[in-house]
Short mmCIF file of C-alpha atoms and ligand atoms in Angstrom, two decimals:
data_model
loop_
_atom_site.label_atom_id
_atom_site.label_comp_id
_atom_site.label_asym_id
_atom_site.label_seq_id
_atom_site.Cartn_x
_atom_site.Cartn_y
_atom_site.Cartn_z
CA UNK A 899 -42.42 23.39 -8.69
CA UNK A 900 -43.21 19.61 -8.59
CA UNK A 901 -45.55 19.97 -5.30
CA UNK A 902 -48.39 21.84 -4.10
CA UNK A 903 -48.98 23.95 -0.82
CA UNK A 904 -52.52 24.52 0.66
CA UNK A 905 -53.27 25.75 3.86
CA UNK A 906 -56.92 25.69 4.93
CA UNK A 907 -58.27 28.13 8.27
CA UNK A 908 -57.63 25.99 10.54
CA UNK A 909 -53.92 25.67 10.21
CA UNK A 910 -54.21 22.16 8.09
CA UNK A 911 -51.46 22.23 5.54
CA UNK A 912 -51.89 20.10 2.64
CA UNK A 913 -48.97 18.95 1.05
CA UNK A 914 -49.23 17.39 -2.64
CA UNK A 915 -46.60 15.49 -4.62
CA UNK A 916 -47.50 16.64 -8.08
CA UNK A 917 -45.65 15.06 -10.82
CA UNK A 918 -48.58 13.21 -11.85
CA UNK A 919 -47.21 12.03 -15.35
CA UNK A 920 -44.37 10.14 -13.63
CA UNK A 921 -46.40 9.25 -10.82
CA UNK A 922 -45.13 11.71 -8.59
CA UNK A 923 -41.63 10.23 -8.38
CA UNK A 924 -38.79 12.15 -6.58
CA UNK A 925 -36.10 14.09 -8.03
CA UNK A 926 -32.89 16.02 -7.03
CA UNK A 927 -35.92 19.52 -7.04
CA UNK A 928 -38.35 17.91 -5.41
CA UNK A 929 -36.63 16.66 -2.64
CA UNK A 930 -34.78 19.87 -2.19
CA UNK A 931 -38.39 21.77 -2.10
CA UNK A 932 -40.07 19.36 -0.16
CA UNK A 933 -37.19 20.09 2.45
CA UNK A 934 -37.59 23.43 2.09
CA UNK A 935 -41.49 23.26 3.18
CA UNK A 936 -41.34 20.56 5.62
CA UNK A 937 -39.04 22.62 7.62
CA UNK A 938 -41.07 26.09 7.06
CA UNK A 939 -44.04 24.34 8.37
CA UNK A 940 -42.51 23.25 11.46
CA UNK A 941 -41.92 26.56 12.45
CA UNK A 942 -44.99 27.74 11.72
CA UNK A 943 -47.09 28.08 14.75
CA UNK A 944 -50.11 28.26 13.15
CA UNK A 945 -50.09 24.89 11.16
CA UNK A 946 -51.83 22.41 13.36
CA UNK A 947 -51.94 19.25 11.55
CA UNK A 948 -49.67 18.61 8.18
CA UNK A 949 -51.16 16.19 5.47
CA UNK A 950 -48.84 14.83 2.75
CA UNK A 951 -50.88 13.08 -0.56
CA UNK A 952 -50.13 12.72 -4.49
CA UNK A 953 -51.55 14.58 -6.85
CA UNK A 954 -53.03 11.60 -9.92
CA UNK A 955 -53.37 8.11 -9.88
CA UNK A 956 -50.83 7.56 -7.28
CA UNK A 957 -49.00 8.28 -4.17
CA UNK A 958 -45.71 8.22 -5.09
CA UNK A 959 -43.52 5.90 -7.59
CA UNK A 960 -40.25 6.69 -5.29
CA UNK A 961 -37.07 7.83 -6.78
CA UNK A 962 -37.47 9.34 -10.16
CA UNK A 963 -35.12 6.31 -11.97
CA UNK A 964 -33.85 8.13 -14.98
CA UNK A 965 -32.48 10.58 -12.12
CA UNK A 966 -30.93 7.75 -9.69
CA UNK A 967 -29.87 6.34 -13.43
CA UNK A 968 -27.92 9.71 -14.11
CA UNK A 969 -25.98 9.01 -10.68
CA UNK A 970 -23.99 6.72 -12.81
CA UNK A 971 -21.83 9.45 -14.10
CA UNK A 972 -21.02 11.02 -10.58
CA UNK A 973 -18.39 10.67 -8.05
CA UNK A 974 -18.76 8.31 -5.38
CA UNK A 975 -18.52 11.66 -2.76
CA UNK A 976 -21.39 13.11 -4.97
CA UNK A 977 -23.49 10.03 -4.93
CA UNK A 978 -23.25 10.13 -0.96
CA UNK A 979 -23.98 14.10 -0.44
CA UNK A 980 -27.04 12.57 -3.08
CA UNK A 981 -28.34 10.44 -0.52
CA UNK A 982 -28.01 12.43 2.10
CA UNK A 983 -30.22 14.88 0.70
CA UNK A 984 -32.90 12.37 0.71
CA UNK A 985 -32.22 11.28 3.95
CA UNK A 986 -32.44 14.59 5.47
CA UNK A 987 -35.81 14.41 3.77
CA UNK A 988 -37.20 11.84 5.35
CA UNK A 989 -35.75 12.70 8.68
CA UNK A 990 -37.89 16.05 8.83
CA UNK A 991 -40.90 14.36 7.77
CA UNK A 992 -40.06 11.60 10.27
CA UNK A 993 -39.57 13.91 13.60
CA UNK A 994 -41.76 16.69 11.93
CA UNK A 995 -43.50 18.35 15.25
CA UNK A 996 -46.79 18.48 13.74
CA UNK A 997 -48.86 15.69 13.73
CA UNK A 998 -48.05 14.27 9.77
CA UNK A 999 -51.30 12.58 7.84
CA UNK A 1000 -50.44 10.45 4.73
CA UNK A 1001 -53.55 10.32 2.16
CA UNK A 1002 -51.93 7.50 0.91
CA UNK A 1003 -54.44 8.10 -3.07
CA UNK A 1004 -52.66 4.96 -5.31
CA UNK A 1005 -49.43 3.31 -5.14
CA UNK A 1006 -46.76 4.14 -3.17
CA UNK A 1007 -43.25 1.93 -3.70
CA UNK A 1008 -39.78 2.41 -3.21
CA UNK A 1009 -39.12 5.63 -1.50
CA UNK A 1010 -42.69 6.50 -2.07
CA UNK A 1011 -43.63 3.52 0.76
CA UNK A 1012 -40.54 5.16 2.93
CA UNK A 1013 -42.56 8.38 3.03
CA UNK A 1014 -45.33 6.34 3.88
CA UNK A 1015 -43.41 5.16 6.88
CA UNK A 1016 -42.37 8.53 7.82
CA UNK A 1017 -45.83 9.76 8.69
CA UNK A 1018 -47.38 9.52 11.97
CA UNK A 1019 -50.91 8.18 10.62
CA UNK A 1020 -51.58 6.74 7.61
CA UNK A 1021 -54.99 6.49 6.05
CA UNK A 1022 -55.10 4.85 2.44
CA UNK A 1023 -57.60 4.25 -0.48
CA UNK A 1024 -58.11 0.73 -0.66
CA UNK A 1025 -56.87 -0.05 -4.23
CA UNK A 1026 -53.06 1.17 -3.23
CA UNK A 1027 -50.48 -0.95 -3.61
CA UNK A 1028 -47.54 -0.78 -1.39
CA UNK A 1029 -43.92 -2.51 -1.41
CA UNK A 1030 -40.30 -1.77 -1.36
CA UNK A 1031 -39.33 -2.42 -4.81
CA UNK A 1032 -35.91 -1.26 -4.68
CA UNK A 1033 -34.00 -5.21 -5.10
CA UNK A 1034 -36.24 -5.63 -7.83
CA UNK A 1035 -34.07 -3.09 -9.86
CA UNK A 1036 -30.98 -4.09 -8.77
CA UNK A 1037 -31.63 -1.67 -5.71
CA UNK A 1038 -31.76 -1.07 -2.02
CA UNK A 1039 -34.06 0.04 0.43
CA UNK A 1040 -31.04 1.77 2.02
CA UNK A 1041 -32.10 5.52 2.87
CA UNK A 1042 -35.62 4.53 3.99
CA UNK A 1043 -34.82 1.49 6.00
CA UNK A 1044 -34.23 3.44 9.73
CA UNK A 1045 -37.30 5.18 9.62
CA UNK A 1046 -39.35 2.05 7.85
CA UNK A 1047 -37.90 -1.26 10.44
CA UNK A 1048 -38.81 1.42 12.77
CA UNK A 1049 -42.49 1.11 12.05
CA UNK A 1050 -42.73 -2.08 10.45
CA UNK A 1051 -40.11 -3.95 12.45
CA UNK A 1052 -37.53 -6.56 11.59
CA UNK A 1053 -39.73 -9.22 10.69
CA UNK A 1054 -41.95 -7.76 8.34
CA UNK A 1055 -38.87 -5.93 6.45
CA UNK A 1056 -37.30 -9.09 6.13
CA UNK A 1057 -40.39 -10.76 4.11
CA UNK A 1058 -41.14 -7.80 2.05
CA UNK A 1059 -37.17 -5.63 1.89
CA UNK A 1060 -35.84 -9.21 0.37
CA UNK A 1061 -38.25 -9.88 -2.19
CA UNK A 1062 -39.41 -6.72 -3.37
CA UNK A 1063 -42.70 -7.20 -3.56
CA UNK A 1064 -46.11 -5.37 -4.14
CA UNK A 1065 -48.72 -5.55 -1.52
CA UNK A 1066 -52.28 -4.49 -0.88
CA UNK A 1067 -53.27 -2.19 1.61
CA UNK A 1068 -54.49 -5.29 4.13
CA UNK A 1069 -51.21 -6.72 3.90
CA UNK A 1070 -49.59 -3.05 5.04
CA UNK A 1071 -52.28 -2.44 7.97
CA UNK A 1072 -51.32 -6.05 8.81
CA UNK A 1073 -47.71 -4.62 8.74
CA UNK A 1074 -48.82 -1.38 10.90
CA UNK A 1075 -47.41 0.32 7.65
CA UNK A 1076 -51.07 1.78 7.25
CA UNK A 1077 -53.92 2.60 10.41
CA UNK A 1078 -56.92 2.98 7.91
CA UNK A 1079 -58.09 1.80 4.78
CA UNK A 1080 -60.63 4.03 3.13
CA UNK A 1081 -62.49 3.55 -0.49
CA UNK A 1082 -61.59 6.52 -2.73
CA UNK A 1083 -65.06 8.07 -2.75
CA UNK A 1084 -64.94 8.50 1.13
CA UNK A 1085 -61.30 9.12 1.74
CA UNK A 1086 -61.33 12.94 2.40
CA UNK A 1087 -64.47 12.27 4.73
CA UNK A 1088 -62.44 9.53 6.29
CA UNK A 1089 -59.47 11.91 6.56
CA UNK A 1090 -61.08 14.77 7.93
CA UNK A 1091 -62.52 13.12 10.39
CA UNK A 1092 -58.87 11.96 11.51
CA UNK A 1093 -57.72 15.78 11.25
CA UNK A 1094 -60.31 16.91 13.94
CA UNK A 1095 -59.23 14.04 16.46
CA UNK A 1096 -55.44 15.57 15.57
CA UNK A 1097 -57.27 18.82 16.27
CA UNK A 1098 -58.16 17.77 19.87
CA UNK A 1099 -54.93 17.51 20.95
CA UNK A 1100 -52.92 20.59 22.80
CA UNK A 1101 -50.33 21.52 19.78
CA UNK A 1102 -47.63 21.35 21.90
CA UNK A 1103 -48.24 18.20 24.13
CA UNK A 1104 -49.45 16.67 20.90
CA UNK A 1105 -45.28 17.41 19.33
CA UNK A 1106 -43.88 16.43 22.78
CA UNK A 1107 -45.83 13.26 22.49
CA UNK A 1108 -43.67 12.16 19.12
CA UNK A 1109 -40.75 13.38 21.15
CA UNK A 1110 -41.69 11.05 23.92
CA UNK A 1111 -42.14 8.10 21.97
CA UNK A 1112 -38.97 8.74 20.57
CA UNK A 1113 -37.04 9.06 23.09
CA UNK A 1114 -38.64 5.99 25.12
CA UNK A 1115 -37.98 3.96 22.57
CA UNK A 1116 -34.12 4.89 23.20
CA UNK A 1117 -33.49 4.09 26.65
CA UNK A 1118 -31.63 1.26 27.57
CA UNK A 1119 -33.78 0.07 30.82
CA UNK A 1120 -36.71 0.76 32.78
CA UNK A 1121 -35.16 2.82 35.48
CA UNK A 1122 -33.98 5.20 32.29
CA UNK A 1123 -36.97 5.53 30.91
CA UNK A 1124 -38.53 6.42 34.40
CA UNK A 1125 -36.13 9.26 35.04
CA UNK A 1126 -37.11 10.75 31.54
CA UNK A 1127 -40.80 9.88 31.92
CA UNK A 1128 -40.98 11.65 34.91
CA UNK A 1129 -39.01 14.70 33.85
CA UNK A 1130 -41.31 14.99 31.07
CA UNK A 1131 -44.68 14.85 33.21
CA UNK A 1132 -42.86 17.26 36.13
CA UNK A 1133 -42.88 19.72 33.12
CA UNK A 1134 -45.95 19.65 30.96
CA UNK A 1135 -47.91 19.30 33.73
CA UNK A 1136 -46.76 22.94 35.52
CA UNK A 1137 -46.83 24.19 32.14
CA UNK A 1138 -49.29 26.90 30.66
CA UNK A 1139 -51.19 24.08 28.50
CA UNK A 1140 -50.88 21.30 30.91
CA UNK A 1141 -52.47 23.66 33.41
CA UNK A 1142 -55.06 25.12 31.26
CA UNK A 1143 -56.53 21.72 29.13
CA UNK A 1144 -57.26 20.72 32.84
CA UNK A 1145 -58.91 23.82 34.14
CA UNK A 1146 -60.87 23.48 31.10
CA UNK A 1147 -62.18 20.05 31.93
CA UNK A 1148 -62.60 21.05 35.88
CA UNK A 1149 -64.65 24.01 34.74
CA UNK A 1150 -66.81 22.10 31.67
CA UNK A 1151 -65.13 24.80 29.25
CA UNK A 1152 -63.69 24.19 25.91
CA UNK A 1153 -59.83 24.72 26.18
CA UNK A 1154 -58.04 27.38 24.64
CA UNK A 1155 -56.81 25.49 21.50
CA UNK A 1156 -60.34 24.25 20.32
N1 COA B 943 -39.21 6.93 -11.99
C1 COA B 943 -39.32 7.40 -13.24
N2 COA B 943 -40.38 7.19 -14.03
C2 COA B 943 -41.36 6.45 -13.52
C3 COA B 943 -41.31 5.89 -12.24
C4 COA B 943 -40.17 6.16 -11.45
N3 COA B 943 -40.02 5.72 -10.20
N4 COA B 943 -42.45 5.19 -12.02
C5 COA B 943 -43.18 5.30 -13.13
N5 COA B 943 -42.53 6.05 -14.05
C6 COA B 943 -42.96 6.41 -15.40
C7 COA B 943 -43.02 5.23 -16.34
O1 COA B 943 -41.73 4.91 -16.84
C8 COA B 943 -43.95 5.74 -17.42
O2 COA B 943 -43.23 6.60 -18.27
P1 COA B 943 -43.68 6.74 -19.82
O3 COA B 943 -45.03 7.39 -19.78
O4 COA B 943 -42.63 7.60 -20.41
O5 COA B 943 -43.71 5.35 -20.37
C9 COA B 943 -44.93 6.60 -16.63
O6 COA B 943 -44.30 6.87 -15.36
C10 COA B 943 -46.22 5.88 -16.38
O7 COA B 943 -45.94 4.65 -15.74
P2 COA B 943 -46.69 3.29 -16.03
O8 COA B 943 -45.89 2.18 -15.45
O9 COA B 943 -47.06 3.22 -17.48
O10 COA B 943 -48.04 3.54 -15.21
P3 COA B 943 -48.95 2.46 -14.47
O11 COA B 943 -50.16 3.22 -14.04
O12 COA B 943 -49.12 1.24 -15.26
O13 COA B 943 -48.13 2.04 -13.14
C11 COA B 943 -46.72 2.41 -11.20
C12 COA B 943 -47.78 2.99 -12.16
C13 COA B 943 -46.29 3.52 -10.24
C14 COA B 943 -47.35 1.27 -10.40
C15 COA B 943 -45.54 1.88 -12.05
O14 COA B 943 -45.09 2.91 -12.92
C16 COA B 943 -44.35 1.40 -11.26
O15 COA B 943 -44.36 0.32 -10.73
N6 COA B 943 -43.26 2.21 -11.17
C17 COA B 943 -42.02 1.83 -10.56
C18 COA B 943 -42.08 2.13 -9.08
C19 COA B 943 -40.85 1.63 -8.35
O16 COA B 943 -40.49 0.48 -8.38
N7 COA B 943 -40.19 2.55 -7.62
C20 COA B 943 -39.03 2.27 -6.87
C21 COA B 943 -37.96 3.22 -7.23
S1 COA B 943 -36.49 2.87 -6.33
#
């Protein structure tokens, strides 16, 4: 098993890459475990808050190369099932319904930086370095590029997809890649202090927020968006936790989920 599965009282699942000798770099296994959890723990109505990190020196080195290398000797049809593999992997970390944490620990490139992207809040050490490598090989940024132009945007994919390079964490809170820079002998303080604000939240207004930002995102004009909006409020708000976070306020009580 290439990764490692905590889960702490409160419902806080911990999630570590741990290949540490080749930097935590993905193969064929790990993706297909990492799956495998990802989708366990979305069912799982007690996990509250999911928190990916790397186990070593760094985050994650991306695709294990002497794997992609071996690709060479399959079928075109078996590179693509390949790939899509890895992008189903990304795509449950990316619309995961619990809130996702990267503890970004050391460097994180390639496919490593698209899981990065894939994470609803990033908080990383300050010494990481960051970058889609993949031209620099000979490679692209193919399978991660939805989910990372999503939170980088075009701009910013342009300047760092073309040239491959590294950059410092400054340069990928500058991006919005990262929301917090920590040093490494306060990152788990830093971090648990952003799991309790993920805490606050109502579990499932928290996973219909994602939804909603998704979805937003999609429509076409404002008059769409306002139709969805308000179907969304009409709901949540007649539902059992809409109606019970705000009795709780009204009535100075702590709400159910705290
Ligand atoms: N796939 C396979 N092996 C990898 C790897 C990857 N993505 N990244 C690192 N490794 C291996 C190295 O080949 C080396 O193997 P060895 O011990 O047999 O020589 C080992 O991990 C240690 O790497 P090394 O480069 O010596 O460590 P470092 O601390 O100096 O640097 C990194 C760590 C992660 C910054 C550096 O290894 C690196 O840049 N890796 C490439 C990352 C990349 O471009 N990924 C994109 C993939 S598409």
């Amino acid at each position: 098993m290439y990764y490692k599965l905590h889960i702490d009282k409160r419902g806080v699942a911990f999630v570590t890459l741990d290949r540490p000798e080749l930097h935590n770099a993905f193969n064929d296994e790990l993706i297909s475990d990492l799956i495998e959890c990802f989708k366990k723990l979305s069912t799982n109505e007690l996990i509250r808050v999911v928190v990916l990190t790397g186990s070593g020196k760094s985050f994650c080195a991306g695709a294990d190369l002497n794997w992609m290398k071996r690709m060479k000797d399959y079928s075109y049809e078996e590179n693509l099932a390949d790939a899509g593999k890895l992008a189903e992997l990304f795509t449950v970390i990316n619309s995961h319904p619990k809130p996702t944490i990267a503890r970004v620990n050391g460097a994180a490139l390639g496919g490593g930086a698209g899981l990065v992207a894939c994470c609803d809040y990033v908080i990383a050490v300050d010494t990481a370095m960051l970058g889609f490598t993949e031209v620099r090989l000979g490679l692209l940024p193919a399978v991660i590029s939805p989910f990372v132009i999503a939170k980088i945007g075009e701009s910013q994919a342009r300047a760092t997809f073309m040239s491959g390079v590294r950059f410092n964490v400054n340069r990928a809170l500058m991006m919005g890649l990262v929301h917090q820079i920590s040093s490494f002998d306060k990152l788990d303080e830093d971090l648990e202090v952003i799991i309790n604000e993920f805490l606050q939240a109502a579990p499932v207004a928290s996973s219909l927020a994602k939804v909603l930002i998704a979805e937003v995102v999609k429509k076409k004009s404002l008059e769409e968006a306002k139709n969805y909006t308000c179907e969304m409020i009409s709901k949540v708000r007649t539902a059992v936790e809409g109606q019970e976070g705000m009795s709780a306020l009204l009535e100075k009580r702590k709400a159910s989920w705290l």
